Structure formats: structure tokens, C-alpha cells
């Protein structure tokens, strides 16, 4: 269902349309498609969303519902700057629905019809950004399956890939009808026509056709009856006349008949960013420096002004008074004596802890929702400190403090929160969903835990995780304690260490359940909660070399391209070796993405006689970054020693440092002095 109402013009609601779906007020329609209706929704803070409600005839099919539920679960893992993220969904409603961020702008299809093809540096930016978007999708283990011009929005800041309405996991064959082909003729690979199966390689094929369409204004396999187009896709050569020569070679490989002959989306993105960098060298001043791929896209992206009229905005409801938080006496449950929940030190009456929130959005307003049942209070594990005035067998009202506003987190503040914006928030969202996904696998079949979406409330300094959970009371408490502990550790790593410029200090967990109101179950300050610190928080960087210490000034010098032949040769050999070993460590590093020159770089600081290695890949956790840095330090050290053995005293470099991007700058992870090969890290 790709209709997204990208023009921004809201059609009036029709008889029978709901007034609210989940946390969103419905103000009209954006369109309709074969799967259902797309409603224009507005959150309480005015954020606009597209809410897609599945047709009853589709929803009645158990096979479809199973597929929809699985796709929602997997799509919630996907985040990136050139994607339209899934915000929330209810796969169990009578009419399942999902909500995505509303993005203003024409689709590529609409742009080509109205303005013509995409040209100049904007074309290279389009190719790089859309390939990067698909790489993010594939890294999450998802296949898009419907990459086409109608599913790419050209926003003022760059292209955005949308509609994961038929996305599948890489291993998903269980809910696909025999012989069924998912996708749009002309935008699916030959293997899909032959077998109906589609993987990430099929998305790359569609991406190649997409770039050709953007460059020429026409499909590379022409138009006509579906069987005619299918024949051309399977046996004909693509028409790439009009695609610029530098891009044509990449597009041609993407359109290879055999899936194994195509590049990965990550490799295609890397090559396109290199071409984009060449375009920037021609178009920008010589002293212009871009440290992020997104900056290159922004610098050259040139799209006509978007006519984006305001939507009708519903009147704000008055906030309901906070009804308090019921705390029940600690329940003795085996294995729960630890946990991360505790009162904040020095504030015995304002700690963060599991909560039962009486303020909620009525579930009955969502399509097909039943009358909500009353929400039970959440029991605290044995061994977890209780708020003052709470004793065994007693319950009392406890006042929570919010870090910035003085008001406790609630379902309404969750509804006010938004999806990730900017590189830092996207990194945080990816880290949370990645780590929670690992926890889901560890919990196994005993507990049905589904991390749903990550949202941000900047003014309150809160990161929200919504989730679904099916278990008995003991299992629920255990799972939520595990989720909270992991959330705390993940946010300390991704915010404190990697993105300290972000304004967040607290996390809030919201449990969603069909037939029940959403419920705030946990509210904790990850900055002050000492129980969720990692073992490395008080440890100095491993491999810190005596006598010198790298810094960002030296790294800045290393980022200046060298003209010295020996430096270029050593850097090139070290880079190739580090890239080769990094990609050999992908399983240990928790990624399927193949990294290259766009993410891993080597340079020299002559003033400190130091060689720097740095990574712009920001999604490793602390242990993964340390493992990678140890490997990179060893390769850097050996490269310096071998060059000195070859060139003698003429080679001035004896120090090395390894850094990775974190927050607004770089974090120095490992450094040392290259004396002999025996001294180099393994």
C-alpha cells in the first residue's frame, strides 16, 4: 500500500472513518490502495503521520495476519536518515494498522512526470542515499520487496524510501503463497519471476532500475503488459542510454540477471558516495570539508519547493490529572534479587522504578479494539528498594519526578514523543533495537517479547521504548526487568559515550496490548543509575601508549589528504588490510554490512609523528568497538614498523592511534608506539 499522500493535500474523512487510531487523531484521508486506507493522523504535539488501516477482507485471512505481524516486528528494527520509519502498529486489532512518519514531497514518479528526470549532482546524491537506505534495511535482516518510484519521496533534504508494507525477513518463506510474486512488474528481479523468492539482491536489482528511471525518466525495461515486461527483465538487456557513464557501470552490475553477480546495497552505496565526492570536488571550494555522508547529500540536493499546505489540527484535549502510581509489595520471585531498578541516590521519594500509569490513551479508539480491561499494578522484584512509606502488603501513591518538566512520564508524553531525527538519534534507535533483538533471542520461546518502536521526547529528555509482551505475571516482571536493565546499559553507551550532545537522560518503557490501554511500566534515569554502568565505565582505554596521547587536533591533521608518496602508500596498504579484516569480523561485530573506504580511513599527523585510523561507522557497541580497535591498532603498528624497516630513519612516523566516531566528534580507543613487530597488538 504505497499511497502516502505525499502532496500533503488531505481529503475529507468519509462516513465510518475512525476519529482516532491508537495515539493519533484522524483528520482526513491521504489515499487508498489495494491493502486498505491511508488516513491523515495528528499526534497531540501536532506531528503528522500516515496511518494505514488494512481492509477487513485482508485482515480476516490468518495467513495475511501472520505475515503482517511478522513484517511489523521486523520493520520496527529499521531506522536510518533516508527511510520513512515505522512509528507504531497494532497487528492484533480487528483491522490491523500501522503508522509511519508523514513526509512532505513528491514521489520520484510524480517528480519525473511533472519536472522531468533527476540530473547533475542531485542524481548521484539520489543513488547514494537510496542505496544507503536499502543497506540499513538489509542490515536489520529485512527485505523491502517493493522498491519503485512511487515508494521514494523527494523531500527538501534528500530522498526517503518508504512503504515496508510488504517487507519480509531474509529467511521468510513461511507465509508466502506458493507461486505468488510480491512486487511491481518492471521493478522486481528475474529470480522473483522464476521462483517467487526474493532476497536483498532483489532489492538491489530494483534499486538499479530505480536509479536508471531517475536518470532517464523511463523504466530500463520499458512498459507494456506485465508478461511482456517480465520477458524483458528475464532475458533482455536494460536500456541505460542517458545514465551518466560513472553511474552506468554500477547500475549495470545491479541489474545483473544472477543475484550473486550484483553488489550489496552497502557496496553500491559506498561506490555512489565516492562518485558523489568526485562531483563535490568539481562543484565546491577546495577548502570545503565534509565529515559525514549526509552532509554531502545536503550540499548538492536540489529539488523544487514543496507545496505542503497545513493539515487540519484537532483541538488539544485537556490533560487528565495524574492519578498516582500504585506500588505493590515486593514479590519473591527466583532470580530477581538483582535487577537495575532502584531509587535515585539522595531522593528517597522521587526514584525511578516500575510504574503503573493511570493516564492512558483509550484502546477502544483503535480500529477493532475491544473495551480495555483495568490495568493491574506491577509488582516489584524482591531485593529492589521500595519508595518510602511502602511496606509489604501495602500500596500507596508515589510521586515521580521527571528530569526536566517536573511531571512524571505518561502515555500522553509517549504520544507526544516522535521518531528519530538526525544521525545521533538514529544511532541510538538502532542500538536499542539491536540490543533488544538479542535479548528476545536469549529469552527464547518462554516469553513472547516484541520490541516495537523507539521514540524521543527532547524537551523532557526521555527515550521511549514501546513493546508487546505475552506471559504470566512472573514472566512479565522478569522480562521487563531484563528489558529495563538492557535499555539502561544501551543508552549509557549510545548517548553518554557516542552522542553526549543529545539532551536525553531518562528512558521510559510503554507496554502495548490489544484490548488494554497502553501502560507506562518503567521510568529510569540512566545517567544517575549506577546499577546499569558497564564494566568498562571506570577503566582507562586499553592500549593507551605511554608518553603521548592522541587528540582530535591530531586527527584533524590526519584528515587532510597527503601528497607524500610514502604516506599514501603506507595508508593505502594499511587501509586495505584493515578493511579486509574488518569485513572478516562482521559476525563478531554484529553486522552483515561490508565496510569500505567510506567508513574506514587512515591519515597522518606530521607534528606528532602519528598515524591515525578512524571509523565513521557508528553502530558498534562498546565491546565490538574495542575488538575492532585492537585489530586496527595491530595493523597500523605493523604497517609503521615495516615501512621504517624499509625506509630507515627517513620514515618519521612511529605512533599510531585508532578512533571511532562518537557524538559530535571522535573517541580515541587505542593508541601506542610502533617499536617492533613483536610489540604490535595481535
XYZ file of C-alpha atoms in Angstrom:
682
model
C 0.000 0.000 0.000
C 2.201 2.799 -1.266
C -0.279 5.653 -1.346
C 1.185 8.157 1.051
C -0.488 11.406 0.162
C 2.895 12.950 -0.476
C 1.387 16.106 -1.901
C 0.128 16.843 1.610
C -3.447 17.531 0.483
C -5.790 15.858 2.921
C -9.077 14.522 1.600
C -12.124 14.768 3.857
C -12.841 11.817 6.098
C -15.626 9.552 4.894
C -18.566 8.101 6.768
C -17.393 5.321 9.033
C -13.798 6.562 9.279
C -12.457 6.406 12.855
C -11.837 9.610 14.800
C -8.772 8.123 16.472
C -6.395 5.290 15.704
C -4.027 4.441 18.527
C -2.485 7.681 19.848
C -3.384 9.665 16.697
C -6.390 11.867 15.961
C -7.621 11.270 12.394
C -8.197 14.476 10.384
C -8.858 13.042 6.919
C -7.600 10.683 4.265
C -4.366 10.628 2.292
C -5.361 7.887 -0.131
C -6.361 4.282 -0.548
C -4.864 1.205 -2.117
C -5.347 -2.488 -2.584
C -4.474 -3.249 1.036
C -6.586 -0.592 2.709
C -6.908 3.096 3.521
C -4.253 5.656 4.417
C -5.521 8.154 6.985
C -4.002 11.509 7.893
C -3.227 11.408 11.595
C -2.028 14.065 14.013
C -0.321 13.436 17.350
C -1.067 15.634 20.337
C 2.071 17.702 19.630
C 0.999 18.322 16.025
C 3.281 15.717 14.446
C 1.755 14.452 11.204
C 1.607 10.743 10.466
C 0.253 8.433 7.785
C -1.872 5.691 9.364
C -2.535 2.693 7.130
C -5.502 0.511 8.058
C -5.794 -2.903 6.429
C -9.018 -3.868 4.657
C -11.267 -6.280 6.604
C -11.156 -8.828 3.781
C -7.352 -8.998 4.052
C -7.345 -8.937 7.848
C -9.649 -11.980 8.027
C -7.037 -14.207 6.401
C -4.860 -15.877 9.078
C -2.012 -16.135 6.577
C -2.083 -12.411 5.889
C -2.313 -11.507 9.572
C 0.674 -13.716 10.413
C 2.640 -12.080 7.638
C 1.611 -8.579 8.705
C 2.579 -9.230 12.328
C 5.972 -10.581 11.333
C 6.625 -7.682 8.978
C 5.705 -5.100 11.593
C 8.050 -6.761 14.079
C 10.932 -6.696 11.609
C 10.242 -3.251 10.163
C 10.426 -1.767 13.656
C 14.139 -2.658 13.631
C 14.841 -0.468 10.614
C 15.995 3.110 11.047
C 18.130 5.493 9.024
C 18.239 9.063 7.690
C 16.843 8.153 4.253
C 13.981 5.945 5.395
C 10.434 6.712 6.464
C 10.315 4.954 9.838
C 7.542 2.844 11.254
C 6.290 4.646 14.374
C 3.835 2.182 15.870
C 1.383 -0.504 14.845
C -1.246 -2.912 16.095
C -1.159 -6.226 14.277
C -3.760 -7.744 16.606
C -6.575 -5.237 16.060
C -9.666 -6.374 14.161
C -8.333 -4.207 11.340
C -4.544 -4.185 11.717
C -2.897 -0.803 11.251
C 0.498 0.809 11.177
C 1.646 4.417 11.407
C 4.646 5.956 9.691
C 6.129 9.409 9.806
C 4.452 11.686 7.261
C 6.992 13.039 4.781
C 6.202 16.014 2.540
C 7.320 15.986 -1.065
C 6.545 14.377 -4.406
C 7.349 10.764 -5.121
C 10.045 10.137 -7.703
C 7.260 9.062 -10.052
C 5.394 12.352 -9.539
C 8.581 14.384 -9.925
C 9.514 12.743 -13.225
C 6.010 13.317 -14.598
C 5.947 16.980 -13.534
C 9.591 18.103 -13.643
C 11.461 15.506 -15.668
C 14.472 13.410 -14.775
C 16.911 13.990 -11.914
C 20.184 15.471 -13.148
C 23.629 16.645 -12.079
C 24.996 16.067 -8.573
C 21.439 15.503 -7.297
C 21.324 12.269 -9.296
C 24.473 10.972 -7.590
C 23.029 12.027 -4.227
C 19.805 10.180 -5.071
C 21.691 6.995 -5.947
C 23.878 7.130 -2.833
C 21.067 7.927 -0.397
C 18.643 5.289 -1.678
C 21.377 2.637 -1.670
C 22.264 3.622 1.897
C 18.601 3.335 2.871
C 18.413 -0.204 1.493
C 21.684 -1.090 3.216
C 20.083 -0.078 6.528
C 17.039 -2.214 5.705
C 19.188 -5.230 4.878
C 21.388 -4.788 7.962
C 18.232 -5.214 10.046
C 17.523 -8.525 8.295
C 14.617 -7.135 6.265
C 13.910 -7.231 2.527
C 11.863 -4.318 1.191
C 10.371 -6.159 -1.824
C 8.660 -3.138 -3.378
C 11.360 -0.656 -4.367
C 9.859 1.535 -7.087
C 9.461 5.254 -7.995
C 6.154 5.514 -6.127
C 7.905 4.457 -2.910
C 10.606 7.134 -2.847
C 9.735 10.633 -1.602
C 11.915 13.551 -2.722
C 12.000 15.739 0.382
C 13.803 19.096 0.630
C 16.667 17.391 2.495
C 17.050 14.275 0.359
C 15.226 11.179 -0.881
C 13.372 8.966 1.595
C 12.440 5.332 0.950
C 9.043 4.360 2.330
C 6.467 1.583 2.494
C 7.575 -1.543 4.240
C 4.019 -2.815 3.825
C 5.271 -5.969 2.121
C 8.701 -6.194 3.718
C 9.943 -9.637 4.743
C 12.812 -11.073 6.715
C 15.666 -12.634 4.754
C 14.602 -16.107 5.881
C 10.852 -15.662 5.499
C 9.215 -18.301 3.323
C 6.536 -19.459 5.722
C 3.714 -17.076 4.872
C 4.231 -16.574 1.147
C 1.649 -18.242 -1.075
C 3.083 -20.823 -3.481
C 3.676 -19.210 -6.849
C 2.898 -15.710 -5.577
C 5.149 -12.882 -6.728
C 5.356 -9.863 -4.459
C 6.296 -6.544 -6.055
C 5.549 -4.447 -9.117
C 6.275 -5.649 -12.692
C 9.400 -3.979 -14.036
C 10.719 -3.407 -10.521
C 11.401 -6.986 -9.458
C 14.320 -9.244 -10.304
C 14.369 -12.180 -12.727
C 14.579 -14.641 -9.829
C 11.255 -13.384 -8.488
C 9.570 -14.138 -11.815
C 11.157 -17.588 -11.894
C 10.610 -18.749 -8.312
C 8.701 -16.049 -6.429
C 11.591 -15.867 -3.945
C 13.167 -12.514 -3.155
C 16.171 -11.536 -1.071
C 18.268 -8.448 -0.561
C 19.723 -8.999 -4.050
C 16.232 -8.459 -5.486
C 16.077 -5.064 -3.772
C 19.423 -4.184 -5.366
C 18.035 -5.106 -8.794
C 15.057 -2.810 -8.211
C 17.448 -0.100 -6.988
C 19.374 -0.296 -10.253
C 16.138 0.139 -12.197
C 15.175 2.991 -9.855
C 18.404 4.927 -10.486
C 18.053 4.376 -14.235
C 14.489 5.701 -14.061
C 15.615 8.768 -12.109
C 18.395 9.454 -14.624
C 16.378 8.914 -17.809
C 12.737 9.377 -16.879
C 11.811 5.906 -18.125
C 11.980 2.310 -16.957
C 15.077 0.463 -18.224
C 12.843 -2.440 -19.277
C 10.120 -0.347 -20.854
C 6.389 -0.525 -20.292
C 3.562 -2.727 -21.520
C 1.688 -5.823 -20.480
C 3.104 -7.490 -17.348
C 4.148 -10.629 -19.237
C 5.960 -8.535 -21.863
C 7.842 -6.602 -19.182
C 8.637 -9.863 -17.386
C 10.167 -11.306 -20.566
C 12.405 -8.244 -20.970
C 13.511 -8.420 -17.334
C 14.387 -12.113 -17.571
C 16.051 -12.152 -20.983
C 16.554 -8.635 -22.326
C 19.232 -6.024 -21.733
C 18.310 -2.846 -19.840
C 18.135 0.436 -21.734
C 20.614 2.649 -19.872
C 21.001 5.283 -22.562
C 21.077 8.580 -20.677
C 22.555 7.252 -17.437
C 25.866 9.099 -16.824
C 28.862 6.877 -17.520
C 30.219 6.844 -13.928
C 26.858 5.587 -12.630
C 26.103 3.298 -15.554
C 28.675 0.682 -14.556
C 27.242 0.381 -11.024
C 23.664 0.280 -12.308
C 24.544 -2.370 -14.889
C 26.003 -4.632 -12.188
C 22.941 -4.060 -10.018
C 20.766 -5.231 -12.927
C 22.694 -8.478 -13.433
C 20.413 -11.435 -14.168
C 22.030 -13.599 -11.488
C 21.588 -12.375 -7.900
C 25.126 -13.390 -6.959
C 26.587 -11.072 -9.600
C 25.038 -7.957 -8.049
C 26.753 -5.738 -5.475
C 25.312 -5.492 -1.996
C 23.375 -2.337 -1.195
C 26.206 -1.290 1.139
C 28.795 -1.710 -1.621
C 26.607 0.193 -4.080
C 26.187 2.994 -1.536
C 29.940 3.187 -0.974
C 30.654 3.421 -4.693
C 27.950 6.045 -5.191
C 29.266 8.154 -2.320
C 32.715 8.035 -3.923
C 31.194 9.302 -7.179
C 29.311 11.963 -5.232
C 32.554 13.060 -3.567
C 34.085 13.494 -7.022
C 31.114 15.652 -8.016
C 31.627 17.755 -4.892
C 35.289 18.311 -5.697
C 34.202 19.795 -9.013
C 31.341 21.849 -7.572
C 32.645 23.083 -4.191
C 35.524 25.193 -2.976
C 38.776 23.350 -2.470
C 38.730 24.020 1.283
C 35.237 22.582 1.809
C 35.424 19.567 4.146
C 32.602 17.072 4.618
C 32.899 14.767 7.616
C 29.568 12.951 7.135
C 27.949 11.321 4.143
C 24.689 13.121 4.987
C 26.470 16.476 4.625
C 27.396 15.599 1.048
C 23.772 14.806 0.216
C 22.569 18.085 1.724
C 25.249 20.097 -0.091
C 24.133 19.096 -3.584
C 20.470 18.126 -3.211
C 18.392 20.494 -5.322
C 14.657 19.904 -5.531
C 11.841 22.366 -6.332
C 9.909 23.946 -3.469
C 7.367 21.603 -1.895
C 3.789 22.846 -1.711
C 2.905 21.496 1.719
C -0.351 23.006 2.998
C -1.180 22.798 6.669
C -3.371 19.954 7.860
C -6.490 20.405 9.948
C -5.395 20.206 13.566
C -7.711 18.811 16.205
C -8.292 20.786 19.362
C -5.956 19.726 22.153
C -7.553 17.814 24.955
C -7.014 18.982 28.488
C -4.536 16.797 30.286
C -6.097 14.443 32.752
C -4.720 14.718 36.267
C -2.022 12.297 37.297
C -3.766 9.617 39.283
C -0.689 8.340 41.001
C 1.386 5.213 40.787
C 0.333 2.118 42.676
C 3.204 0.180 44.126
C 2.530 -3.316 45.435
C 4.672 -5.113 47.965
C 7.740 -6.888 46.654
C 7.031 -10.348 45.311
C 9.582 -13.065 45.953
C 10.484 -14.368 42.511
C 13.531 -16.555 41.977
C 16.382 -14.917 40.140
C 15.042 -11.376 40.502
C 17.035 -10.237 43.504
C 19.313 -8.200 41.247
C 17.794 -6.024 38.549
C 18.580 -2.466 37.745
C 15.609 -0.693 39.278
C 16.447 1.493 42.279
C 15.578 4.790 43.853
C 17.855 7.617 42.821
C 20.523 8.243 45.495
C 19.575 11.006 47.889
C 15.974 11.225 46.619
C 14.020 8.623 48.592
C 10.641 9.834 47.358
C 11.425 10.578 43.721
C 13.135 7.488 42.414
C 12.590 5.882 39.056
C 11.090 2.423 39.166
C 8.429 0.187 37.629
C 5.172 2.104 37.427
C 1.509 1.549 36.796
C 0.227 4.575 34.925
C -3.431 5.511 35.158
C -3.132 8.078 32.368
C -3.593 6.378 29.018
C -4.940 6.566 25.505
C -8.158 4.551 25.147
C -7.538 1.379 23.210
C -11.143 1.328 22.104
C -10.445 4.170 19.705
C -8.238 1.983 17.542
C -9.925 0.009 14.766
C -11.298 -3.226 16.124
C -10.109 -2.689 19.682
C -12.209 -4.112 22.468
C -13.144 -2.415 25.710
C -9.964 -2.045 27.777
C -9.588 -4.054 30.922
C -8.374 -2.416 34.093
C -4.595 -2.340 34.367
C -3.025 -4.212 37.230
C -0.228 -2.692 39.247
C 3.251 -4.022 38.538
C 4.902 -5.917 41.362
C 8.471 -5.015 42.282
C 11.056 -7.799 42.485
C 12.409 -8.911 45.802
C 15.556 -7.050 46.723
C 14.605 -3.881 44.840
C 14.307 -0.848 47.134
C 10.757 0.439 47.527
C 9.622 4.064 47.810
C 9.390 5.332 51.357
C 6.063 4.596 53.001
C 5.615 1.358 51.078
C 5.579 -1.851 53.076
C 4.752 -5.455 52.463
C 1.081 -5.844 51.644
C 0.562 -2.073 51.332
C 0.028 0.155 48.330
C 0.414 3.886 48.178
C 0.552 6.786 45.778
C 4.077 7.695 44.833
C 5.068 10.933 43.196
C 7.632 10.620 40.429
C 9.811 13.453 39.228
C 10.605 13.912 35.551
C 14.127 15.111 34.828
C 13.182 18.396 33.191
C 9.473 19.135 33.416
C 8.726 18.010 36.974
C 5.875 15.836 35.627
C 6.151 12.048 35.507
C 6.250 10.227 32.216
C 2.838 9.149 30.976
C 1.176 7.617 27.967
C 0.367 11.147 26.832
C 4.038 12.172 26.933
C 4.781 8.977 24.985
C 2.186 10.020 22.395
C 3.881 13.431 22.234
C 7.256 11.830 21.511
C 8.499 11.467 17.943
C 10.636 9.146 15.866
C 14.392 9.563 15.491
C 15.745 12.651 13.782
C 19.348 13.263 12.882
C 22.351 10.989 12.932
C 22.670 10.801 16.713
C 19.081 9.767 17.416
C 19.143 7.252 14.569
C 22.309 5.724 16.072
C 20.594 5.474 19.460
C 17.442 3.912 17.985
C 19.482 1.358 16.052
C 21.470 0.444 19.165
C 18.323 -0.037 21.270
C 16.550 -2.209 18.697
C 19.693 -4.216 18.003
C 20.361 -4.983 21.673
C 16.701 -5.693 22.447
C 16.629 -8.067 19.480
C 19.487 -10.009 21.063
C 17.534 -10.144 24.345
C 14.465 -11.502 22.538
C 16.543 -14.393 21.218
C 18.014 -15.032 24.674
C 14.568 -15.141 26.301
C 13.553 -17.783 23.765
C 10.050 -19.162 23.467
C 9.243 -18.919 27.167
C 8.393 -15.215 26.908
C 6.901 -13.518 23.864
C 8.664 -10.138 23.865
C 8.374 -7.873 20.826
C 10.312 -4.566 20.995
C 8.169 -2.216 18.944
C 9.404 1.335 18.426
C 11.881 3.823 19.847
C 10.699 7.411 20.235
C 12.271 10.602 21.553
C 10.954 13.495 23.657
C 13.747 16.074 23.561
C 12.150 18.679 25.830
C 11.614 16.055 28.548
C 14.975 14.375 27.951
C 13.355 10.955 27.546
C 13.817 7.996 25.207
C 10.728 5.748 24.954
C 10.618 2.051 24.089
C 7.224 0.526 23.403
C 6.859 -3.236 23.364
C 4.397 -6.101 23.446
C 4.630 -8.914 25.936
C 2.679 -12.134 26.433
C 3.473 -14.005 29.628
C 2.231 -14.775 33.103
C 2.807 -12.262 35.894
C 6.169 -13.674 36.957
C 7.393 -13.950 33.378
C 6.247 -10.414 32.601
C 8.093 -8.964 35.564
C 11.235 -10.913 34.730
C 11.167 -9.856 31.076
C 10.517 -6.206 31.878
C 13.355 -6.168 34.405
C 15.681 -7.596 31.756
C 14.473 -5.099 29.146
C 14.959 -2.186 31.549
C 18.469 -3.241 32.513
C 19.482 -3.582 28.892
C 17.852 -0.249 27.968
C 19.828 1.456 30.720
C 23.152 -0.011 29.583
C 22.469 0.602 25.898
C 21.607 4.255 26.474
C 24.645 4.844 28.673
C 26.768 3.551 25.801
C 24.967 5.148 22.861
C 24.187 8.514 24.483
C 26.902 9.118 27.091
C 29.787 7.700 25.107
C 28.798 8.088 21.472
C 26.419 11.055 21.392
C 26.862 13.155 24.545
C 25.470 16.175 22.698
C 21.979 14.653 22.818
C 19.663 16.012 25.558
C 18.471 12.646 26.896
C 18.945 11.303 30.424
C 15.960 9.042 31.089
C 14.192 6.117 29.455
C 10.549 5.140 29.661
C 9.035 1.766 28.781
C 5.468 1.528 27.475
C 3.694 -1.823 27.245
C 1.089 -2.173 24.483
C -1.549 -4.900 24.437
C -4.662 -5.480 22.375
C -7.760 -4.753 24.419
C -5.847 -2.808 27.055
C -4.710 0.772 27.398
C -1.012 1.414 26.786
C 0.783 1.331 30.131
C 3.949 3.056 31.348
C 5.806 0.265 33.147
C 9.263 1.670 33.758
C 10.806 5.121 34.161
C 14.506 5.408 34.959
C 17.376 7.891 34.824
C 20.220 6.167 33.022
C 22.669 8.965 33.869
C 22.490 8.523 37.636
C 21.562 4.860 37.990
C 24.892 3.316 38.953
C 23.404 -0.185 38.684
C 23.463 -0.110 34.894
C 27.042 1.049 34.348
C 29.147 -1.219 32.214
C 32.290 -2.873 33.476
C 34.375 -0.523 31.361
C 32.994 2.750 32.716
C 35.860 3.175 35.166
C 38.600 1.591 33.076
C 41.200 3.551 31.118
C 41.385 2.867 27.384
C 43.104 -0.399 26.598
C 46.428 0.008 24.876
C 46.953 3.603 25.955
C 50.545 4.201 24.980
C 52.899 5.862 27.481
C 54.411 9.220 26.675
C 51.845 10.558 24.260
C 48.116 10.777 23.834
C 46.136 11.343 20.626
C 43.578 14.094 20.333
C 41.099 15.490 17.828
C 43.548 18.179 16.730
C 45.940 15.495 15.589
C 43.090 13.575 13.988
C 42.081 16.753 12.174
C 45.593 16.972 10.728
C 45.365 13.334 9.671
C 42.136 14.063 7.794
C 43.966 16.464 5.467
C 44.818 14.459 2.305
C 48.528 13.748 1.999
C 50.642 14.416 -1.096
C 53.631 12.369 0.123
C 54.098 9.197 -1.914
C 55.327 7.089 1.011
C 52.479 8.225 3.279
C 49.936 7.471 0.552
C 51.442 4.026 0.010
C 51.501 3.094 3.701
C 47.987 4.445 4.259
C 46.678 2.554 1.245
C 48.172 -0.759 2.343
C 47.021 -0.321 5.938
C 43.518 0.685 4.846
C 43.121 -2.314 2.560
C 44.283 -4.676 5.291
C 42.040 -3.114 7.957
C 39.011 -3.193 5.639
C 39.708 -6.830 4.771
C 39.980 -7.867 8.412
C 37.013 -5.715 9.479
C 34.777 -7.454 6.972
C 36.142 -10.782 8.153
C 34.925 -9.855 11.649
C 31.367 -8.977 10.616
C 29.785 -11.745 12.667
C 31.649 -10.682 15.804
C 30.875 -7.041 15.058
C 27.162 -7.794 14.784
C 26.624 -6.573 11.228
C 26.107 -8.004 7.767
C 27.274 -4.776 6.189
C 30.543 -4.802 4.253
C 32.513 -1.700 5.184
C 34.898 0.130 2.887
C 36.728 3.393 2.268
C 33.606 5.409 3.042
C 33.712 4.281 6.696
C 37.351 3.343 7.423
C 40.219 5.773 6.793
C 43.926 6.280 7.538
C 45.909 9.545 7.672
C 48.983 11.198 9.197
C 49.722 13.957 11.707
C 53.304 15.090 10.917
C 53.533 17.306 14.016
C 53.152 14.297 16.352
C 54.744 11.682 14.054
C 51.486 9.759 14.340
C 49.317 7.726 12.003
C 45.574 7.760 12.753
C 42.991 5.127 11.828
C 39.376 6.176 12.233
C 35.941 4.725 11.609
C 32.786 6.640 10.701
C 30.634 3.560 11.300
C 28.646 4.379 14.437
C 26.582 1.306 15.334
C 29.110 -0.908 17.149
C 28.603 -1.357 20.856
C 31.457 -0.790 23.291
C 32.857 -4.315 23.178
C 32.604 -4.502 19.400
C 34.391 -1.154 19.064
C 37.164 -2.348 21.384
C 37.601 -5.581 19.393
C 37.758 -3.659 16.133
C 40.186 -1.084 17.552
C 42.535 -3.804 18.789
C 42.674 -5.330 15.319
C 43.112 -1.939 13.602
C 45.840 -0.915 16.059
C 47.763 -4.091 15.263
C 47.576 -3.483 11.520
C 48.570 0.183 11.933
C 51.509 -0.757 14.140
C 52.772 -3.388 11.696
C 52.430 -1.011 8.743
C 54.597 1.580 10.522
C 57.257 -0.933 11.584
C 57.538 -2.439 8.100
C 57.859 0.969 6.470
C 60.556 2.012 8.942
C 62.416 -1.257 8.322
C 62.277 -0.471 4.601
C 62.946 3.278 4.597
C 65.105 3.595 7.717
C 65.371 6.915 9.519
C 63.774 8.692 6.555
C 60.401 7.402 7.787
C 59.315 9.806 10.569
C 56.210 8.031 11.924
C 56.365 5.795 14.986
C 52.996 6.378 16.734
C 49.533 5.103 15.919
C 46.028 5.802 17.195
C 42.613 4.298 16.475
C 39.400 6.333 16.823
C 35.722 5.960 16.044
C 33.002 8.483 15.516
C 31.061 9.285 18.676
C 28.704 12.159 19.398
C 29.864 15.412 17.834
C 33.433 14.190 17.369
C 35.618 11.111 17.671
C 36.533 8.822 20.568
C 40.153 7.701 20.888
C 40.018 3.989 21.666
C 43.509 2.544 21.243
C 46.956 4.018 20.702
C 50.627 3.199 21.135
C 54.160 3.429 19.742
C 55.391 1.127 16.982
C 58.766 -0.243 18.104
C 58.977 -3.817 16.790
C 56.528 -6.251 15.226
C 56.541 -8.228 18.462
C 55.202 -5.180 20.303
C 52.217 -4.736 17.975
C 48.729 -5.829 19.108
C 47.632 -9.132 17.571
